[in-house]
Short mmCIF file of C-alpha atoms in Angstrom, two decimals:
data_model
loop_
_atom_site.label_atom_id
_atom_site.label_comp_id
_atom_site.label_asym_id
_atom_site.label_seq_id
_atom_site.Cartn_x
_atom_site.Cartn_y
_atom_site.Cartn_z
CA MET A 1 0.01 -0.04 -0.03
CA THR A 2 2.59 2.57 1.06
CA SER A 3 4.80 1.78 -1.85
CA LEU A 4 1.79 2.24 -4.12
CA GLN A 5 1.32 5.60 -2.61
CA GLU A 6 4.82 6.70 -3.23
CA LEU A 7 4.62 5.28 -6.77
CA MET A 8 1.58 7.43 -7.74
CA GLY A 9 2.42 10.56 -5.69
CA SER A 10 -0.26 13.09 -5.57
CA ALA A 11 -2.55 11.08 -7.83
CA PHE A 12 -2.76 8.44 -5.30
CA LEU A 13 -5.93 9.87 -3.45
CA PRO A 14 -8.21 10.32 -6.41
CA VAL A 15 -7.41 6.89 -7.90
CA TRP A 16 -7.69 5.08 -4.55
CA THR A 17 -11.13 6.87 -3.92
CA LEU A 18 -12.18 5.87 -7.57
CA VAL A 19 -11.37 2.31 -6.65
CA LYS A 20 -13.22 2.56 -3.40
CA ILE A 21 -16.25 3.82 -5.50
CA LEU A 22 -15.93 1.07 -7.97
CA VAL A 23 -15.99 -1.56 -5.23
CA ILE A 24 -19.24 -0.09 -3.85
CA VAL A 25 -20.85 0.41 -7.33
CA VAL A 26 -20.09 -2.62 -9.12
CA PRO A 27 -21.51 -5.03 -6.39
CA LEU A 28 -24.51 -2.74 -6.22
CA ILE A 29 -25.26 -2.97 -9.90
CA LEU A 30 -24.83 -6.78 -9.63
CA CYS A 31 -27.27 -6.91 -6.65
CA VAL A 32 -29.89 -4.83 -8.72
CA ALA A 33 -29.61 -7.27 -11.59
CA TYR A 34 -30.21 -10.29 -9.33
CA LEU A 35 -32.86 -8.55 -7.45
CA THR A 36 -34.74 -8.22 -10.56
CA LEU A 37 -34.44 -12.03 -10.81
CA ALA A 38 -35.19 -12.57 -7.25
CA GLU A 39 -38.42 -10.58 -7.80
CA ARG A 40 -39.59 -12.67 -10.70
CA LYS A 41 -38.68 -15.71 -8.84
CA VAL A 42 -40.27 -14.95 -5.68
CA ILE A 43 -43.48 -13.50 -7.18
CA GLY A 44 -43.60 -16.50 -9.38
CA TYR A 45 -43.57 -19.01 -6.41
CA MET A 46 -46.03 -16.86 -4.56
CA GLN A 47 -48.33 -17.32 -7.51
CA LEU A 48 -47.50 -21.00 -7.92
CA ARG A 49 -45.29 -20.54 -11.06
CA ILE A 50 -41.75 -21.22 -11.07
CA GLY A 51 -40.39 -17.94 -12.84
CA PRO A 52 -37.66 -17.68 -15.15
CA ASN A 53 -35.73 -21.07 -15.48
CA ARG A 54 -34.39 -21.16 -19.14
CA VAL A 55 -31.27 -19.05 -19.14
CA GLY A 56 -28.56 -20.87 -17.31
CA PRO A 57 -28.93 -23.15 -14.29
CA LEU A 58 -32.20 -22.51 -12.69
CA GLY A 59 -32.44 -19.25 -14.81
CA LEU A 60 -29.58 -17.62 -12.99
CA PHE A 61 -28.12 -15.82 -16.14
CA GLN A 62 -31.57 -14.33 -16.87
CA PRO A 63 -30.50 -10.75 -15.88
CA PHE A 64 -27.60 -10.84 -18.34
CA ALA A 65 -29.85 -11.95 -21.02
CA ASP A 66 -32.18 -9.14 -20.20
CA THR A 67 -29.39 -6.63 -20.06
CA LEU A 68 -28.02 -7.71 -23.29
CA LYS A 69 -31.53 -7.53 -24.94
CA LEU A 70 -31.98 -4.04 -23.82
CA LEU A 71 -28.62 -3.02 -24.84
CA VAL A 72 -29.04 -3.72 -28.41
CA LYS A 73 -32.47 -2.35 -28.66
CA GLU A 74 -32.90 1.03 -30.34
CA ILE A 75 -33.45 4.26 -28.14
CA ILE A 76 -36.39 5.89 -29.73
CA ILE A 77 -36.72 9.63 -29.08
CA PRO A 78 -40.16 10.94 -29.85
CA ALA A 79 -40.41 13.71 -32.43
CA GLY A 80 -42.13 16.18 -30.17
CA SER A 81 -40.12 15.59 -27.15
CA SER A 82 -37.65 18.01 -25.62
CA ARG A 83 -34.63 16.09 -26.68
CA PHE A 84 -31.97 17.05 -24.19
CA LEU A 85 -34.19 16.60 -21.11
CA PHE A 86 -35.57 13.35 -22.48
CA VAL A 87 -32.03 12.11 -22.49
CA LEU A 88 -31.16 13.62 -19.13
CA ALA A 89 -34.08 12.24 -17.22
CA PRO A 90 -32.73 8.69 -16.82
CA VAL A 91 -29.39 9.96 -15.63
CA LEU A 92 -31.11 12.18 -13.12
CA SER A 93 -33.03 9.37 -11.68
CA ILE A 94 -30.01 6.87 -11.50
CA ALA A 95 -27.37 9.46 -10.12
CA PRO A 96 -29.05 10.20 -6.79
CA ALA A 97 -29.61 6.49 -6.36
CA LEU A 98 -25.96 5.94 -6.59
CA VAL A 99 -24.53 9.05 -4.95
CA ALA A 100 -26.37 8.26 -1.59
CA TRP A 101 -24.23 5.23 -1.14
CA ALA A 102 -21.14 7.33 -0.57
CA VAL A 103 -22.29 7.94 3.12
CA ILE A 104 -23.61 4.45 3.87
CA PRO A 105 -21.53 2.53 6.38
CA PHE A 106 -21.16 -1.28 5.56
CA SER A 107 -19.35 -2.58 8.69
CA PRO A 108 -17.27 -0.56 11.25
CA GLY A 109 -14.75 1.23 9.32
CA LEU A 110 -15.96 0.34 5.99
CA VAL A 111 -17.52 3.60 4.64
CA LEU A 112 -16.56 5.70 1.68
CA ALA A 113 -17.27 8.99 3.47
CA ASN A 114 -18.09 9.29 7.15
CA VAL A 115 -19.73 12.57 7.15
CA ASN A 116 -21.23 14.15 10.31
CA ALA A 117 -24.58 15.14 8.64
CA GLY A 118 -24.90 11.96 6.83
CA LEU A 119 -28.56 11.38 7.48
CA LEU A 120 -29.27 14.81 6.22
CA PHE A 121 -27.10 14.31 3.13
CA ILE A 122 -29.13 11.07 2.29
CA MET A 123 -32.54 12.73 2.62
CA ALA A 124 -31.25 15.59 0.45
CA ILE A 125 -29.92 13.54 -2.21
CA THR A 126 -32.79 11.07 -2.21
CA SER A 127 -35.22 14.00 -2.53
CA MET A 128 -33.57 14.78 -5.86
CA GLY A 129 -34.55 11.53 -7.56
CA VAL A 130 -38.06 12.75 -8.32
CA TYR A 131 -36.77 15.17 -10.82
CA GLY A 132 -36.01 12.20 -13.17
CA VAL A 133 -39.63 11.09 -12.93
CA ILE A 134 -40.98 14.69 -13.47
CA ILE A 135 -38.62 15.65 -16.29
CA ALA A 136 -39.09 12.31 -17.98
CA GLY A 137 -42.81 12.83 -17.93
CA TRP A 138 -42.68 16.46 -19.20
CA ALA A 139 -40.08 15.90 -21.84
CA SER A 140 -41.78 12.81 -23.46
CA ASN A 141 -44.73 15.13 -24.58
CA SER A 142 -47.12 12.51 -23.99
CA LYS A 143 -50.38 12.55 -21.92
CA TYR A 144 -49.76 9.20 -20.06
CA ALA A 145 -46.15 10.05 -19.22
CA PHE A 146 -47.14 13.58 -17.97
CA LEU A 147 -50.04 12.02 -15.74
CA GLY A 148 -47.60 9.46 -14.34
CA SER A 149 -44.97 12.13 -13.58
CA LEU A 150 -47.74 14.28 -11.77
CA ARG A 151 -48.83 11.57 -9.79
CA SER A 152 -45.30 10.57 -8.82
CA ALA A 153 -44.33 14.10 -7.89
CA ALA A 154 -47.25 14.65 -5.50
CA GLN A 155 -46.80 11.17 -3.87
CA ILE A 156 -43.10 11.56 -3.23
CA VAL A 157 -43.43 15.09 -1.87
CA SER A 158 -46.20 13.88 0.47
CA TYR A 159 -44.43 10.74 1.77
CA GLU A 160 -41.03 12.41 1.89
CA ILE A 161 -42.46 14.54 4.97
CA ALA A 162 -43.46 11.47 6.82
CA MET A 163 -40.35 9.81 6.13
CA GLY A 164 -38.37 12.79 7.39
CA PHE A 165 -40.13 12.99 10.54
CA ALA A 166 -39.47 9.18 11.11
CA LEU A 167 -35.81 10.09 10.60
CA VAL A 168 -35.92 12.93 13.13
CA GLY A 169 -36.97 10.33 15.63
CA VAL A 170 -34.04 8.26 14.87
CA LEU A 171 -31.71 11.25 15.13
CA MET A 172 -33.47 12.13 18.54
CA ALA A 173 -32.70 8.59 19.64
CA ALA A 174 -29.33 8.39 18.57
CA GLY A 175 -28.21 12.06 19.14
CA SER A 176 -26.40 12.17 15.85
CA LEU A 177 -26.96 12.60 12.26
CA ASN A 178 -23.79 10.45 11.64
CA LEU A 179 -24.88 6.97 10.28
CA VAL A 180 -21.97 5.30 12.01
CA ASP A 181 -22.97 6.67 15.26
CA ILE A 182 -26.52 5.71 14.65
CA VAL A 183 -25.62 2.06 14.31
CA ASN A 184 -23.21 2.28 17.27
CA GLY A 185 -26.10 3.65 19.42
CA GLN A 186 -27.98 0.30 18.87
CA LYS A 187 -25.35 -1.87 20.39
CA GLY A 188 -26.49 -4.82 22.35
CA GLY A 189 -28.67 -7.14 20.46
CA ILE A 190 -32.20 -7.17 18.88
CA LEU A 191 -33.94 -5.58 21.87
CA TYR A 192 -31.75 -2.43 21.82
CA TRP A 193 -32.27 -1.71 18.06
CA TYR A 194 -34.40 1.46 17.50
CA TRP A 195 -37.34 -0.53 16.01
CA LEU A 196 -38.68 -1.14 19.53
CA PRO A 197 -38.68 2.38 20.84
CA LEU A 198 -39.57 3.79 17.63
CA LEU A 199 -41.98 1.12 16.45
CA PRO A 200 -44.76 3.59 14.84
CA MET A 201 -41.84 5.39 13.10
CA PHE A 202 -40.36 2.04 11.79
CA ILE A 203 -43.63 1.07 10.45
CA VAL A 204 -44.28 4.60 8.85
CA TYR A 205 -40.66 4.74 7.39
CA PHE A 206 -40.95 1.35 5.81
CA ILE A 207 -44.30 2.11 4.11
CA ALA A 208 -43.29 5.59 3.18
CA ALA A 209 -40.21 4.00 1.69
CA VAL A 210 -42.17 1.61 -0.53
CA ALA A 211 -44.17 4.79 -1.62
CA GLU A 212 -41.00 6.67 -2.31
CA THR A 213 -39.56 4.11 -4.52
CA ASN A 214 -42.91 3.80 -6.56
CA ARG A 215 -43.27 0.21 -5.56
CA ALA A 216 -46.63 -1.72 -5.52
CA PRO A 217 -49.02 -1.09 -4.02
CA PHE A 218 -47.99 2.65 -4.35
CA ASP A 219 -46.96 2.36 -8.19
CA VAL A 220 -49.53 4.76 -9.38
CA ALA A 221 -46.68 6.52 -11.27
CA GLU A 222 -46.36 3.57 -13.51
CA GLY A 223 -49.84 2.08 -13.14
CA GLU A 224 -49.81 -0.20 -16.09
CA SER A 225 -53.55 -0.95 -15.93
CA GLU A 226 -54.49 2.71 -15.85
CA ILE A 227 -51.74 4.78 -17.65
CA VAL A 228 -49.70 2.12 -19.55
CA ALA A 229 -46.47 2.58 -18.04
CA GLY A 230 -46.71 6.12 -16.66
CA PHE A 231 -43.63 8.37 -16.69
CA HIS A 232 -41.50 6.01 -18.80
CA VAL A 233 -43.98 4.97 -21.47
CA GLU A 234 -42.02 6.68 -24.31
CA TYR A 235 -38.54 5.18 -23.17
CA SER A 236 -36.97 2.19 -24.82
CA GLY A 237 -33.90 0.10 -24.72
CA MET A 238 -31.24 1.18 -22.49
CA ALA A 239 -32.88 4.49 -21.34
CA PHE A 240 -35.78 2.36 -20.12
CA ALA A 241 -33.31 0.07 -18.42
CA VAL A 242 -31.54 3.08 -16.53
CA PHE A 243 -35.14 3.92 -14.99
CA PHE A 244 -35.39 0.26 -14.04
CA LEU A 245 -31.94 0.17 -12.64
CA ALA A 246 -32.75 3.36 -10.62
CA GLU A 247 -35.96 1.94 -9.02
CA TYR A 248 -34.02 -1.29 -7.85
CA ALA A 249 -30.97 0.78 -6.64
CA ASN A 250 -33.30 3.04 -4.54
CA MET A 251 -35.21 -0.05 -3.25
CA ILE A 252 -31.83 -1.38 -1.96
CA LEU A 253 -30.90 2.05 -0.70
CA VAL A 254 -33.93 2.46 1.38
CA SER A 255 -33.85 -1.06 2.63
CA THR A 256 -30.29 -0.45 3.72
CA LEU A 257 -31.17 2.70 5.44
CA ALA A 258 -34.10 0.97 7.21
CA VAL A 259 -31.56 -1.66 8.48
CA ILE A 260 -29.07 0.93 9.55
CA MET A 261 -31.67 3.13 11.53
CA PHE A 262 -33.94 0.49 12.86
CA LEU A 263 -32.47 -2.80 12.68
CA GLY A 264 -29.12 -2.39 14.20
CA GLY A 265 -27.20 -1.98 11.07
CA TRP A 266 -24.26 -4.70 11.11
CA ALA A 267 -24.86 -5.59 14.75
CA ALA A 268 -25.81 -9.38 15.49
CA PRO A 269 -29.10 -10.10 16.76
CA PHE A 270 -27.90 -11.78 19.94
CA ASN A 271 -24.65 -11.00 21.58
CA VAL A 272 -23.79 -14.84 22.11
CA VAL A 273 -21.14 -16.75 20.60
CA PRO A 274 -22.37 -18.37 17.43
CA PHE A 275 -23.82 -15.15 16.10
CA THR A 276 -21.03 -12.85 16.82
CA TYR A 277 -18.62 -15.16 15.01
CA LEU A 278 -20.25 -14.17 11.67
CA PRO A 279 -18.70 -11.03 9.91
CA PRO A 280 -20.64 -7.73 10.37
CA LEU A 281 -20.85 -7.47 6.65
CA PHE A 282 -23.01 -10.77 6.66
CA TRP A 283 -25.56 -9.35 9.13
CA LEU A 284 -26.10 -6.19 7.27
CA VAL A 285 -26.38 -8.06 3.90
CA SER A 286 -28.69 -10.74 5.37
CA LYS A 287 -30.93 -8.10 7.02
CA VAL A 288 -31.15 -5.98 3.88
CA ALA A 289 -32.21 -9.06 2.00
CA CYS A 290 -35.03 -9.76 4.56
CA VAL A 291 -36.30 -6.06 4.08
CA LEU A 292 -36.05 -6.43 0.26
CA PHE A 293 -38.06 -9.65 0.67
CA MET A 294 -40.84 -7.62 2.32
CA PHE A 295 -40.96 -5.39 -0.76
CA LEU A 296 -41.46 -8.23 -3.22
CA TRP A 297 -43.80 -9.87 -0.65
CA LEU A 298 -45.99 -6.54 -0.54
CA ARG A 299 -46.11 -6.28 -4.38
CA ALA A 300 -47.30 -9.84 -4.74
CA THR A 301 -50.01 -9.53 -1.95
CA PHE A 302 -51.67 -6.10 -2.43
CA PRO A 303 -53.65 -4.39 -5.09
CA ARG A 304 -52.78 -0.75 -6.10
CA TYR A 305 -53.82 2.01 -3.82
CA ARG A 306 -56.37 4.43 -5.28
CA TYR A 307 -54.80 7.78 -5.63
CA ASP A 308 -56.89 9.73 -3.10
CA GLN A 309 -56.35 6.99 -0.57
CA ILE A 310 -52.52 7.24 -1.00
CA MET A 311 -52.77 11.08 -0.27
CA ARG A 312 -55.18 10.39 2.78
CA LEU A 313 -52.83 7.76 4.16
CA GLY A 314 -49.68 10.08 3.78
CA TRP A 315 -51.14 13.34 4.98
CA LYS A 316 -53.94 12.33 7.60
CA VAL A 317 -52.52 9.13 9.03
CA PHE A 318 -48.56 9.06 8.77
CA ILE A 319 -47.71 12.62 9.56
CA PRO A 320 -49.91 12.82 12.69
CA VAL A 321 -48.49 9.43 13.91
CA THR A 322 -45.01 10.50 13.50
CA LEU A 323 -45.61 13.97 15.03
CA VAL A 324 -47.27 12.43 18.11
CA TRP A 325 -44.57 9.89 18.49
CA LEU A 326 -41.94 12.69 18.26
CA VAL A 327 -43.60 14.44 21.23
CA VAL A 328 -43.81 11.14 23.07
CA ILE A 329 -40.04 10.46 22.74
CA GLY A 330 -39.23 13.91 23.51
CA ALA A 331 -41.25 13.64 26.76
CA ILE A 332 -39.81 10.23 27.73
CA MET A 333 -36.29 11.62 27.33
CA GLN A 334 -36.92 14.22 29.82
CA THR A 335 -38.07 11.70 32.50
CA ARG A 336 -35.93 9.09 34.22
CA PHE A 337 -37.11 6.32 31.75
CA GLY A 338 -34.98 8.25 29.09
CA TYR A 339 -32.53 5.25 28.76
CA LEU A 340 -35.50 3.32 27.14
CA VAL A 341 -35.28 5.42 23.85
CA HIS A 342 -31.56 5.79 23.69
CA MET B 1 -4.73 28.93 -7.98
CA THR B 2 -5.36 26.17 -5.53
CA PHE B 3 -7.84 23.39 -6.35
CA GLU B 4 -10.57 25.15 -3.95
CA THR B 5 -10.20 28.32 -5.88
CA GLY B 6 -10.91 26.53 -8.98
CA VAL B 7 -13.82 24.66 -7.76
CA PHE B 8 -15.19 27.98 -6.45
CA TYR B 9 -14.85 29.75 -9.85
CA PHE B 10 -16.52 26.72 -11.49
CA PHE B 11 -19.52 26.89 -9.15
CA SER B 12 -19.74 30.70 -9.44
CA THR B 13 -19.80 30.60 -13.24
CA VAL B 14 -22.39 27.84 -13.38
CA LEU B 15 -24.44 29.71 -10.77
CA LEU B 16 -24.28 33.01 -12.60
CA LEU B 17 -24.94 31.35 -16.16
CA SER B 18 -27.90 29.36 -14.82
CA ALA B 19 -29.45 32.53 -12.86
CA THR B 20 -29.14 34.37 -16.19
CA ALA B 21 -30.88 31.49 -18.04
CA VAL B 22 -33.63 31.56 -15.40
CA ILE B 23 -34.77 35.03 -16.48
CA THR B 24 -33.84 34.85 -20.32
CA ILE B 25 -35.14 31.40 -21.42
CA ARG B 26 -38.41 31.29 -23.16
CA ASN B 27 -39.78 28.14 -21.84
CA PRO B 28 -41.11 28.30 -18.28
CA VAL B 29 -40.30 24.79 -17.50
CA GLN B 30 -36.68 25.02 -18.59
CA SER B 31 -36.45 28.35 -16.52
CA ALA B 32 -37.64 26.44 -13.51
CA LEU B 33 -35.11 23.70 -14.12
CA PHE B 34 -32.38 26.20 -14.41
CA LEU B 35 -33.51 27.68 -10.96
CA VAL B 36 -33.05 24.24 -9.71
CA LEU B 37 -29.42 24.29 -11.05
CA SER B 38 -28.70 27.37 -9.50
CA PHE B 39 -30.03 26.40 -6.10
CA PHE B 40 -27.70 23.26 -6.34
CA THR B 41 -24.73 25.31 -7.29
CA ALA B 42 -25.25 27.92 -4.62
CA SER B 43 -25.64 24.90 -2.15
CA GLY B 44 -22.12 23.76 -3.39
CA ILE B 45 -20.59 27.14 -2.57
CA TRP B 46 -22.20 27.17 0.75
CA MET B 47 -20.65 23.57 1.38
CA MET B 48 -17.26 25.18 0.43
CA LEU B 49 -17.77 27.76 3.24
CA GLU B 50 -18.11 24.78 5.71
CA ALA B 51 -21.91 25.51 6.09
CA GLU B 52 -22.86 21.94 5.34
CA PHE B 53 -26.12 22.17 7.32
CA LEU B 54 -27.40 25.00 5.39
CA ALA B 55 -25.99 23.71 2.02
CA ILE B 56 -27.80 20.38 2.62
CA THR B 57 -31.03 22.09 3.89
CA LEU B 58 -31.01 24.35 0.87
CA VAL B 59 -31.06 21.12 -1.38
CA LEU B 60 -33.44 19.35 0.94
CA VAL B 61 -36.04 22.16 1.17
CA TYR B 62 -35.87 24.18 -2.02
CA VAL B 63 -34.67 21.49 -4.47
CA GLY B 64 -36.34 18.58 -2.97
CA ALA B 65 -39.69 20.21 -2.11
CA VAL B 66 -40.49 23.58 -3.14
CA MET B 67 -39.18 23.53 -6.76
CA VAL B 68 -41.01 20.11 -7.22
CA LEU B 69 -44.25 21.79 -6.34
CA PHE B 70 -43.20 24.70 -8.48
CA LEU B 71 -42.63 22.61 -11.58
CA PHE B 72 -45.82 20.78 -10.94
CA VAL B 73 -47.84 24.03 -11.21
CA VAL B 74 -45.61 25.38 -14.22
CA MET B 75 -45.93 22.30 -16.21
CA MET B 76 -49.64 22.47 -16.06
CA LEU B 77 -49.91 26.12 -17.14
CA ASP B 78 -50.87 26.95 -20.68
CA ILE B 79 -48.84 30.00 -21.34
CA ASN B 80 -49.19 31.86 -24.49
CA LEU B 81 -45.71 33.31 -24.96
CA ALA B 82 -46.66 35.64 -27.70
CA ARG B 83 -49.30 37.23 -25.43
CA LEU B 84 -46.88 37.50 -22.53
CA ARG B 85 -44.32 39.47 -24.76
CA GLU B 86 -47.06 41.86 -25.95
CA GLY B 87 -46.21 45.31 -24.97
CA PHE B 88 -42.65 44.59 -24.04
CA TRP B 89 -41.22 47.77 -25.55
CA SER B 90 -43.67 50.10 -23.93
CA TYR B 91 -42.85 48.62 -20.49
CA LEU B 92 -39.17 48.58 -21.10
CA PRO B 93 -38.23 52.33 -20.07
CA LEU B 94 -40.28 52.11 -16.79
CA GLY B 95 -39.05 48.55 -16.00
CA GLY B 96 -35.40 49.36 -16.85
CA LEU B 97 -35.47 52.39 -14.65
CA ILE B 98 -36.84 50.38 -11.56
CA ALA B 99 -34.19 47.71 -12.13
CA LEU B 100 -31.38 50.32 -12.39
CA LEU B 101 -32.75 51.93 -9.06
CA LEU B 102 -32.65 48.56 -7.34
CA VAL B 103 -29.14 47.74 -8.51
CA VAL B 104 -27.91 51.07 -7.43
CA GLU B 105 -29.64 50.84 -3.92
CA MET B 106 -28.22 47.37 -3.46
CA ILE B 107 -24.68 48.61 -4.34
CA LEU B 108 -25.05 51.32 -1.97
CA VAL B 109 -26.00 49.04 0.86
CA LEU B 110 -24.12 45.76 0.19
CA GLY B 111 -20.97 47.43 -1.50
CA SER B 112 -17.56 47.01 -0.16
CA ARG B 113 -18.05 50.05 2.01
CA ASN B 114 -20.04 48.06 4.30
CA PHE B 115 -19.45 44.55 3.57
CA GLY B 116 -15.94 44.60 2.48
CA LEU B 117 -13.23 42.04 3.32
CA ASP B 118 -11.81 44.38 5.83
CA HIS B 119 -15.04 44.55 7.93
CA PHE B 120 -15.07 40.85 8.61
CA SER B 121 -12.24 38.73 10.23
CA GLN B 122 -11.31 35.54 8.53
CA PRO B 123 -13.56 32.71 9.82
CA VAL B 124 -11.77 30.02 11.97
CA ALA B 125 -11.15 26.87 9.92
CA HIS B 126 -12.69 23.95 11.88
CA GLY B 127 -11.24 20.33 12.01
CA PRO B 128 -13.12 17.50 10.52
CA GLY B 129 -14.95 16.43 13.77
CA TYR B 130 -16.59 19.85 14.09
CA SER B 131 -20.34 19.51 13.83
CA ASN B 132 -22.11 22.42 12.14
CA THR B 133 -25.56 21.13 12.87
CA ALA B 134 -25.17 20.74 16.48
CA GLU B 135 -23.65 24.39 16.78
CA LEU B 136 -26.53 25.77 14.68
CA GLY B 137 -29.04 23.89 16.75
CA MET B 138 -27.55 25.11 20.03
CA GLN B 139 -27.70 28.72 18.75
CA LEU B 140 -31.33 28.26 17.52
CA TYR B 141 -32.63 26.73 20.77
CA THR B 142 -30.94 28.77 23.43
CA THR B 143 -29.83 32.38 22.21
CA TYR B 144 -32.54 32.72 19.62
CA VAL B 145 -35.41 30.57 20.91
CA TYR B 146 -37.85 33.21 20.92
CA PRO B 147 -37.28 34.65 17.42
CA PHE B 148 -37.20 30.95 16.24
CA GLU B 149 -40.57 30.05 17.97
CA LEU B 150 -42.19 33.10 16.87
CA ALA B 151 -41.14 32.39 13.25
CA ALA B 152 -42.66 28.88 13.73
CA VAL B 153 -45.89 30.21 14.93
CA ILE B 154 -46.17 32.69 12.05
CA LEU B 155 -45.56 29.80 9.62
CA LEU B 156 -48.33 27.73 11.30
CA VAL B 157 -50.65 30.71 11.22
CA ALA B 158 -49.90 31.06 7.29
CA ILE B 159 -50.68 27.44 6.85
CA VAL B 160 -53.96 27.61 8.71
CA ALA B 161 -54.94 30.80 7.01
CA ALA B 162 -53.98 29.20 3.53
CA ILE B 163 -56.04 26.29 4.27
CA THR B 164 -59.21 28.04 5.55
CA LEU B 165 -59.01 30.50 2.55
CA THR B 166 -58.95 27.81 0.05
CA MET B 167 -61.06 25.11 1.71
CA ARG B 168 -64.71 24.88 0.52
CA ARG B 169 -67.15 22.11 1.17
CA ARG B 170 -68.74 21.20 -2.07
CA ARG B 171 -72.13 19.52 -1.94
CA GLY B 172 -72.94 16.55 -3.89
CA THR B 173 -69.22 14.99 -4.02
CA LYS B 174 -68.92 11.41 -3.84
CA TYR B 175 -66.55 11.38 -1.01
CA GLN B 176 -65.93 8.06 0.63
CA ASN B 177 -65.70 7.87 4.43
CA PRO B 178 -62.68 5.36 5.13
CA GLY B 179 -63.77 4.97 8.65
CA GLN B 180 -67.19 3.69 7.51
CA GLN B 181 -65.71 1.58 4.82
CA ILE B 182 -63.76 -0.49 6.96
CA HIS B 183 -66.45 -1.07 9.31
CA VAL B 184 -68.50 -2.89 6.74
CA ASP B 185 -69.07 -6.38 7.63
CA ARG B 186 -70.42 -9.42 5.99
CA SER B 187 -74.15 -9.05 7.13
CA THR B 188 -74.60 -5.53 5.30
CA ARG B 189 -73.22 -6.68 2.00
CA LEU B 190 -73.99 -10.47 1.50
CA ARG B 191 -76.93 -12.51 2.35
CA ILE B 192 -76.43 -16.33 2.06
CA VAL B 193 -79.73 -18.24 0.83
CA LYS B 194 -80.19 -21.57 1.39
CA MET B 195 -81.80 -23.25 -1.57
CA ASP B 196 -81.77 -26.62 -3.54
CA VAL B 197 -79.13 -27.06 -6.11
CA GLU B 198 -81.81 -28.18 -8.66
CA LYS B 199 -85.44 -28.09 -9.11
CA SER B 200 -86.90 -31.47 -7.92
CA PRO B 201 -88.12 -33.27 -10.90
CA PRO B 202 -91.91 -33.76 -11.41
CA VAL B 203 -92.97 -36.97 -10.03
CA THR B 204 -93.90 -39.40 -12.73
CA GLU B 205 -95.34 -42.85 -11.97
CA ALA B 206 -93.32 -45.86 -13.08
CA LYS B 207 -95.09 -47.87 -15.56
CA GLY B 208 -95.12 -51.62 -16.10
#
């Protein structure tokens, strides 16, 4: 390492950071690819089918076949569209989904940027993802796409408030915006994780996360039975695939955040020997996988929400619930039972 | 020129260009998107000033929420540009005069006489462990707690006022009450009737 550092001189830091970014992004893209396969398999089994099983053993090469197919397809740009924005929209939706990983800690010490205001940074970056959807809908110059983007904009802005309040609860319990500190605040096993003292917020966060990522049953932005494919109806080939990639990368991101903030991050569920032998990364990944499975399960189980009911749930149920629980936590912290929420 | 100065000039150039584009570009949606870009670059400049809390909040609030709603409205407007530009030349002298006046006033107040470099000491550079957020929160909730609470109350009043001004109860809307909906049980919707599967065949006497 040090000899490498001497060899490259001042170019060492940028190159080394670039290597670290690649080490995060490449597995992430692979995870996204296999999440699409997992989704088709899981939903298949839930509906008594076997899902894709032709390409490779057990259908394991299906994601690569899909990618190849989308890569060779033509990207059609509609004649009346705003050309530059039409191409920019997929980029704007994938970029925040990748940038947010910069501050996510994977295990103790394994984080690209351990910034103080990590939680705030993630909220700011993920709130920019909606621009991809809005711009795609507007630039397509299509009624369906436009309807989809308007629905998505209203939905994401509404649920972001509830999600933000849920995160405020976490930062009150942890006393820090730093994600590493938040995980360290949950040491001591499954009963010390924040899901217990912040149970209403955990539920609100999870459901709001499903809504933020435009996943079923909140997928009115796509709503294929109502508005064809919503905001990406005019996209084809790799431009469409990038939207897809962004959706799944966002799913993994919000699941990882849920694990870090409410489910103890990389901590083992029980502080006894067989559990503590396993590496921290294993616990983080397996918890994220469980949360992701919940996403797929929800999609296979529930029919799509009606639009006005989505708005009602967000504004009239979630925001009051989180506000009340914030007051409850604040009050408990002032009593001698304050240790319960820390 | 150090790396940081280069970054600063880059951000400033992008900020000025995008701010100019906001008021010169014809299409209102593209103009709003340029405003987003200028917010974002402004936040970058704040980040360089080590004001990371303010920088991130600028992105979170203005880029993430306010501009989304703004775009939402602008996209649905049907703006006739030819009519908007009608009478541009007749308004130009008066408009130009007011703009000039504003610029002169701003130069008088914000010029280097009042806000020059020699009026302010160089801010102390902080180490990596320094938390801007905690410092700001401490100031807001101790020294400035009354102004802060007052501002919050004013905002709350504004919200209540906006809702009461725009809310109107319309008669005849087919609004569903979710409370009623979930309290529906089987007995109000479904009646099970016991009946034979098929009609009993007419009795015929066996012959022979």
